[in-house]
Coordinates of C-alpha atoms in Angstrom, one line a residue:
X1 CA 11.1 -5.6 -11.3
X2 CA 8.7 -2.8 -10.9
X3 CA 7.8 -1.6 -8.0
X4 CA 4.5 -3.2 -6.8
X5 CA 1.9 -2.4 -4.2
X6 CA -0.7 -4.6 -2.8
X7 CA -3.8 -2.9 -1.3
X8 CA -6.2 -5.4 0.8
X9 CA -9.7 -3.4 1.2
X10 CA -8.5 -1.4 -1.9
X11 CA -11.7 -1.5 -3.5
X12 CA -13.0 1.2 -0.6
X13 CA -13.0 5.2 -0.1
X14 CA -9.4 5.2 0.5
X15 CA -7.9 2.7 -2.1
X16 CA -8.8 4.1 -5.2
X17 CA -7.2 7.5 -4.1
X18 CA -4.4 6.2 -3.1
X19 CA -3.8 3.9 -5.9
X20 CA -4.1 6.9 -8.5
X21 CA -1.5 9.4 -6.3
X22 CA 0.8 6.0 -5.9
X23 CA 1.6 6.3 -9.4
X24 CA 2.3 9.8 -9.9
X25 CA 4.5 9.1 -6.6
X26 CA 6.5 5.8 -7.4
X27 CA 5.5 4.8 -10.9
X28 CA 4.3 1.6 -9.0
X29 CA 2.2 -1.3 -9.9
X30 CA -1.1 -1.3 -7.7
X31 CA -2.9 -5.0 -7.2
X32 CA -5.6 -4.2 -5.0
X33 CA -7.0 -7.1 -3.4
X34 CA -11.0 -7.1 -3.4
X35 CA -13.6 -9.9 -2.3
X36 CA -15.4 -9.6 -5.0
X37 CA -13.5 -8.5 -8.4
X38 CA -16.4 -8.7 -10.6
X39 CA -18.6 -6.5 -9.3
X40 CA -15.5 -3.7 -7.9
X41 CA -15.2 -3.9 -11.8
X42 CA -18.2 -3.7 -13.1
X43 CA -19.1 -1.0 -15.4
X44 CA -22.4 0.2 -14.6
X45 CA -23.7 1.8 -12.3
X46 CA -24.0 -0.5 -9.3
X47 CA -19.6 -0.1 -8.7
X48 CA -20.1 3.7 -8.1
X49 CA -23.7 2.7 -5.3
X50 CA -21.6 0.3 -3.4
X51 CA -18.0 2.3 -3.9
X52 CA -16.3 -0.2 -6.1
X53 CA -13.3 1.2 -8.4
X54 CA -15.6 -0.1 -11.3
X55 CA -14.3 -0.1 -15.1
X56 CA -13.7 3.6 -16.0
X57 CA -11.3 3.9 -13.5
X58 CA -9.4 0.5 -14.5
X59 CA -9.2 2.4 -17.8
X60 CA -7.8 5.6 -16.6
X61 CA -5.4 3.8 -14.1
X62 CA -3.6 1.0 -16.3
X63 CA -1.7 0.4 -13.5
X64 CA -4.0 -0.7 -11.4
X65 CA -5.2 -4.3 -11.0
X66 CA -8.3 -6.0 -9.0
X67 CA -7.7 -9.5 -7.7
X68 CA -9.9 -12.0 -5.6
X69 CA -9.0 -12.5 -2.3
X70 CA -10.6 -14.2 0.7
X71 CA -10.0 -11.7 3.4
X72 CA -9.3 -14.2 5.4
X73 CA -12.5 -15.4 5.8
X74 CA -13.7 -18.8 3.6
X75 CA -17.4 -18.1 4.3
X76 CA -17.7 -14.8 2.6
X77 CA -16.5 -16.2 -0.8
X78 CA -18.7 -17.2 -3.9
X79 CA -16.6 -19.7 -6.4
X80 CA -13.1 -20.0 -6.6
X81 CA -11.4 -17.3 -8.3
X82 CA -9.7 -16.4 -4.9
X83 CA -7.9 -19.5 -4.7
X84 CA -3.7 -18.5 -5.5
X85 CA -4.3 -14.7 -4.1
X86 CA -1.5 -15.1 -1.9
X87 CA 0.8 -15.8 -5.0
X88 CA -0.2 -13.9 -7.4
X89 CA -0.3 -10.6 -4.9
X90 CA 2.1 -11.1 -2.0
X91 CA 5.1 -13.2 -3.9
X92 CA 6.2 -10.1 -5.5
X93 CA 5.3 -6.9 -3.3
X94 CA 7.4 -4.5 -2.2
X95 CA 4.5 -3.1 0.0
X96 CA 1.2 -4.9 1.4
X97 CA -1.1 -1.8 2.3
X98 CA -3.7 -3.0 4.5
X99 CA -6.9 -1.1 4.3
X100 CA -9.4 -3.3 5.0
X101 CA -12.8 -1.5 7.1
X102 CA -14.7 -2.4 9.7
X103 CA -14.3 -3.5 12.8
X104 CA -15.9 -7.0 13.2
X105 CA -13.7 -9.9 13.4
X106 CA -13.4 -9.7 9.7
X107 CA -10.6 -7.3 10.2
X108 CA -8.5 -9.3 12.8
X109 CA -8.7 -12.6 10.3
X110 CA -8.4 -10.2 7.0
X111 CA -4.8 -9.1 9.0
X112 CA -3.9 -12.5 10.3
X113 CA -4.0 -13.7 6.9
X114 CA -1.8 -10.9 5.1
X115 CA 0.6 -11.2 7.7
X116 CA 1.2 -15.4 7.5
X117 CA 1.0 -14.9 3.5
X118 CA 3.6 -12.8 3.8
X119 CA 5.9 -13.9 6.1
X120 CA 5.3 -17.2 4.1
X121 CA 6.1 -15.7 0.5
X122 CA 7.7 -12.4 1.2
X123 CA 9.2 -11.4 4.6
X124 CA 11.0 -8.2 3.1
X125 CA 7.7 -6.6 2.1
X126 CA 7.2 -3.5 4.2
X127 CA 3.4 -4.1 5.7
X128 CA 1.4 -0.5 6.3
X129 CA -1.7 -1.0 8.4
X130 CA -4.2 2.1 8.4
X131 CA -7.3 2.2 11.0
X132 CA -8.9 5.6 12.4
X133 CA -7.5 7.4 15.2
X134 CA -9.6 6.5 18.6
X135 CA -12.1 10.0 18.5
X136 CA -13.2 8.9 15.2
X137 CA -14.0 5.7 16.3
X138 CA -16.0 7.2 19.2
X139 CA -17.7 8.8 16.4
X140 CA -17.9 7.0 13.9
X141 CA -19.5 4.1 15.4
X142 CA -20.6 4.4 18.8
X143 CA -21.2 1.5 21.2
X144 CA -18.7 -1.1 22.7
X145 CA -16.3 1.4 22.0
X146 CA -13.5 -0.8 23.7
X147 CA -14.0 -4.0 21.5
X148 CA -13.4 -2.0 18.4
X149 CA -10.6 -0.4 19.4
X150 CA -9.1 -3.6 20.9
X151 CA -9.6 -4.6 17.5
X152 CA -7.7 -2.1 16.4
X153 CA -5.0 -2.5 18.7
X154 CA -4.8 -6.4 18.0
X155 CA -4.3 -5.6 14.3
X156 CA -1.4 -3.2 15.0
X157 CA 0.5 -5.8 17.8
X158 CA -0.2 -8.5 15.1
X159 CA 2.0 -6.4 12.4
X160 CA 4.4 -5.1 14.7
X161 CA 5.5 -7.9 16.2
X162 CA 5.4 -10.3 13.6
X163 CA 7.1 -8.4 10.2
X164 CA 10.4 -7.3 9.8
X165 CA 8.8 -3.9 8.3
X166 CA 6.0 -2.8 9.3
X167 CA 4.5 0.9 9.8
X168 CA 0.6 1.6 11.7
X169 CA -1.3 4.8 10.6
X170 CA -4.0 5.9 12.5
X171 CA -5.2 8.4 10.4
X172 CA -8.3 11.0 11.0
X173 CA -11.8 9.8 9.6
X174 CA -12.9 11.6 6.5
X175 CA -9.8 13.7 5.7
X176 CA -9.5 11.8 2.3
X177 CA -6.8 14.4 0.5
X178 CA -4.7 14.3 3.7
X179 CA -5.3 10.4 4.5
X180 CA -4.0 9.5 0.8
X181 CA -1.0 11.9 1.2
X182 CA 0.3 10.6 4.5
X183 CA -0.3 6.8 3.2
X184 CA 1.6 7.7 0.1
X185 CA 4.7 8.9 2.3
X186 CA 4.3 5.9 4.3
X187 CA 4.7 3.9 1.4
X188 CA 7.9 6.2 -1.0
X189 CA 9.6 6.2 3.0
X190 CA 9.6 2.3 2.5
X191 CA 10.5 2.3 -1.2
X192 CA 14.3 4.0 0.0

């Protein structure tokens, strides 16, 4: 089968960059995993406001795929269209690329949730979990600095201990071009 990547928060800053230099890398399949695929493929305007991936880029990346997801939380979803993610995405992976934002509680379920799926459907899938290093966090978002980053932390035990492959990137804030390239190694180092 071809090589396939699954990308939870895909549909962000990081995601889109990583899904096009992922090709030119691997020649792999992308599924990025979004909470709403409608509008991270809409093809106005709106996808470019609110940093979907949005339709041109679909076009230009044939590779890529957007699928519904619940992110681990049911109360953030509108219809059903996420119901099956876990097959359709994780049954086949070779890589789950966890780039989901934030860091509310969101996160910690969002993780919780790609890690059971997996280990459900596909243990050998190598799981890559990418947060900011701790200064950008001081930075980025200041205030109850120690919650976020025991967030963080949380999200990197959960991975670690619980899949048999497993890498954490804490990567600097920002540094897109650099970001994308390290997450790309991450990811040919587990296609060997």
């Amino acid at each position: 089968h071809a090589f396939k990547v699954v990308i939870a928060g895909g549909t962000g800053r990081l995601g889109p960059r990583v899904a096009s230099e992922l090709r030119k890398a691997t020649d792999a399949e992308v599924m990025m995993l979004s909470r709403n695929a409608f509008l991270a493929t809409a093809p106005n305007r709106v996808t470019e406001v609110f940093r979907f991936v949005g339709e041109a880029f679909l076009d230009a990346n044939p590779h890529v795929s957007v699928r519904d997801w619940d992110g681990g939380d049911l109360t953030d979803i509108v219809g059903c269209d996420w119901m099956g993610w876990q097959e359709d995405a994780l049954q086949n992976a070779d890589v789950v690329l966890n780039l989901v934002g934030g860091y509310t509680q969101q996160r910690e379920m969002a993780t919780e949730r790609l890690v059971r799926e997996s280990l459900r459907l596909n243990p050998q899938a190598l799981q890559i979990t990418v947060s900011p290093n701790e200064e950008d966090v001081k930075t980025l978002t200041p205030g109850a600095l120690s919650m976020k980053l025991e967030r963080l932390n949380k999200c990197e035990e959960m991975v670690q201990q619980n899949c048999l492959y497993s890498k954490c990137l804490r990567l600097e804030a920002f540094d897109y071009q650099n970001n994308v390239e390290k997450i790309v190694q991450a990811v040919v180092e587990g296609k060997k």
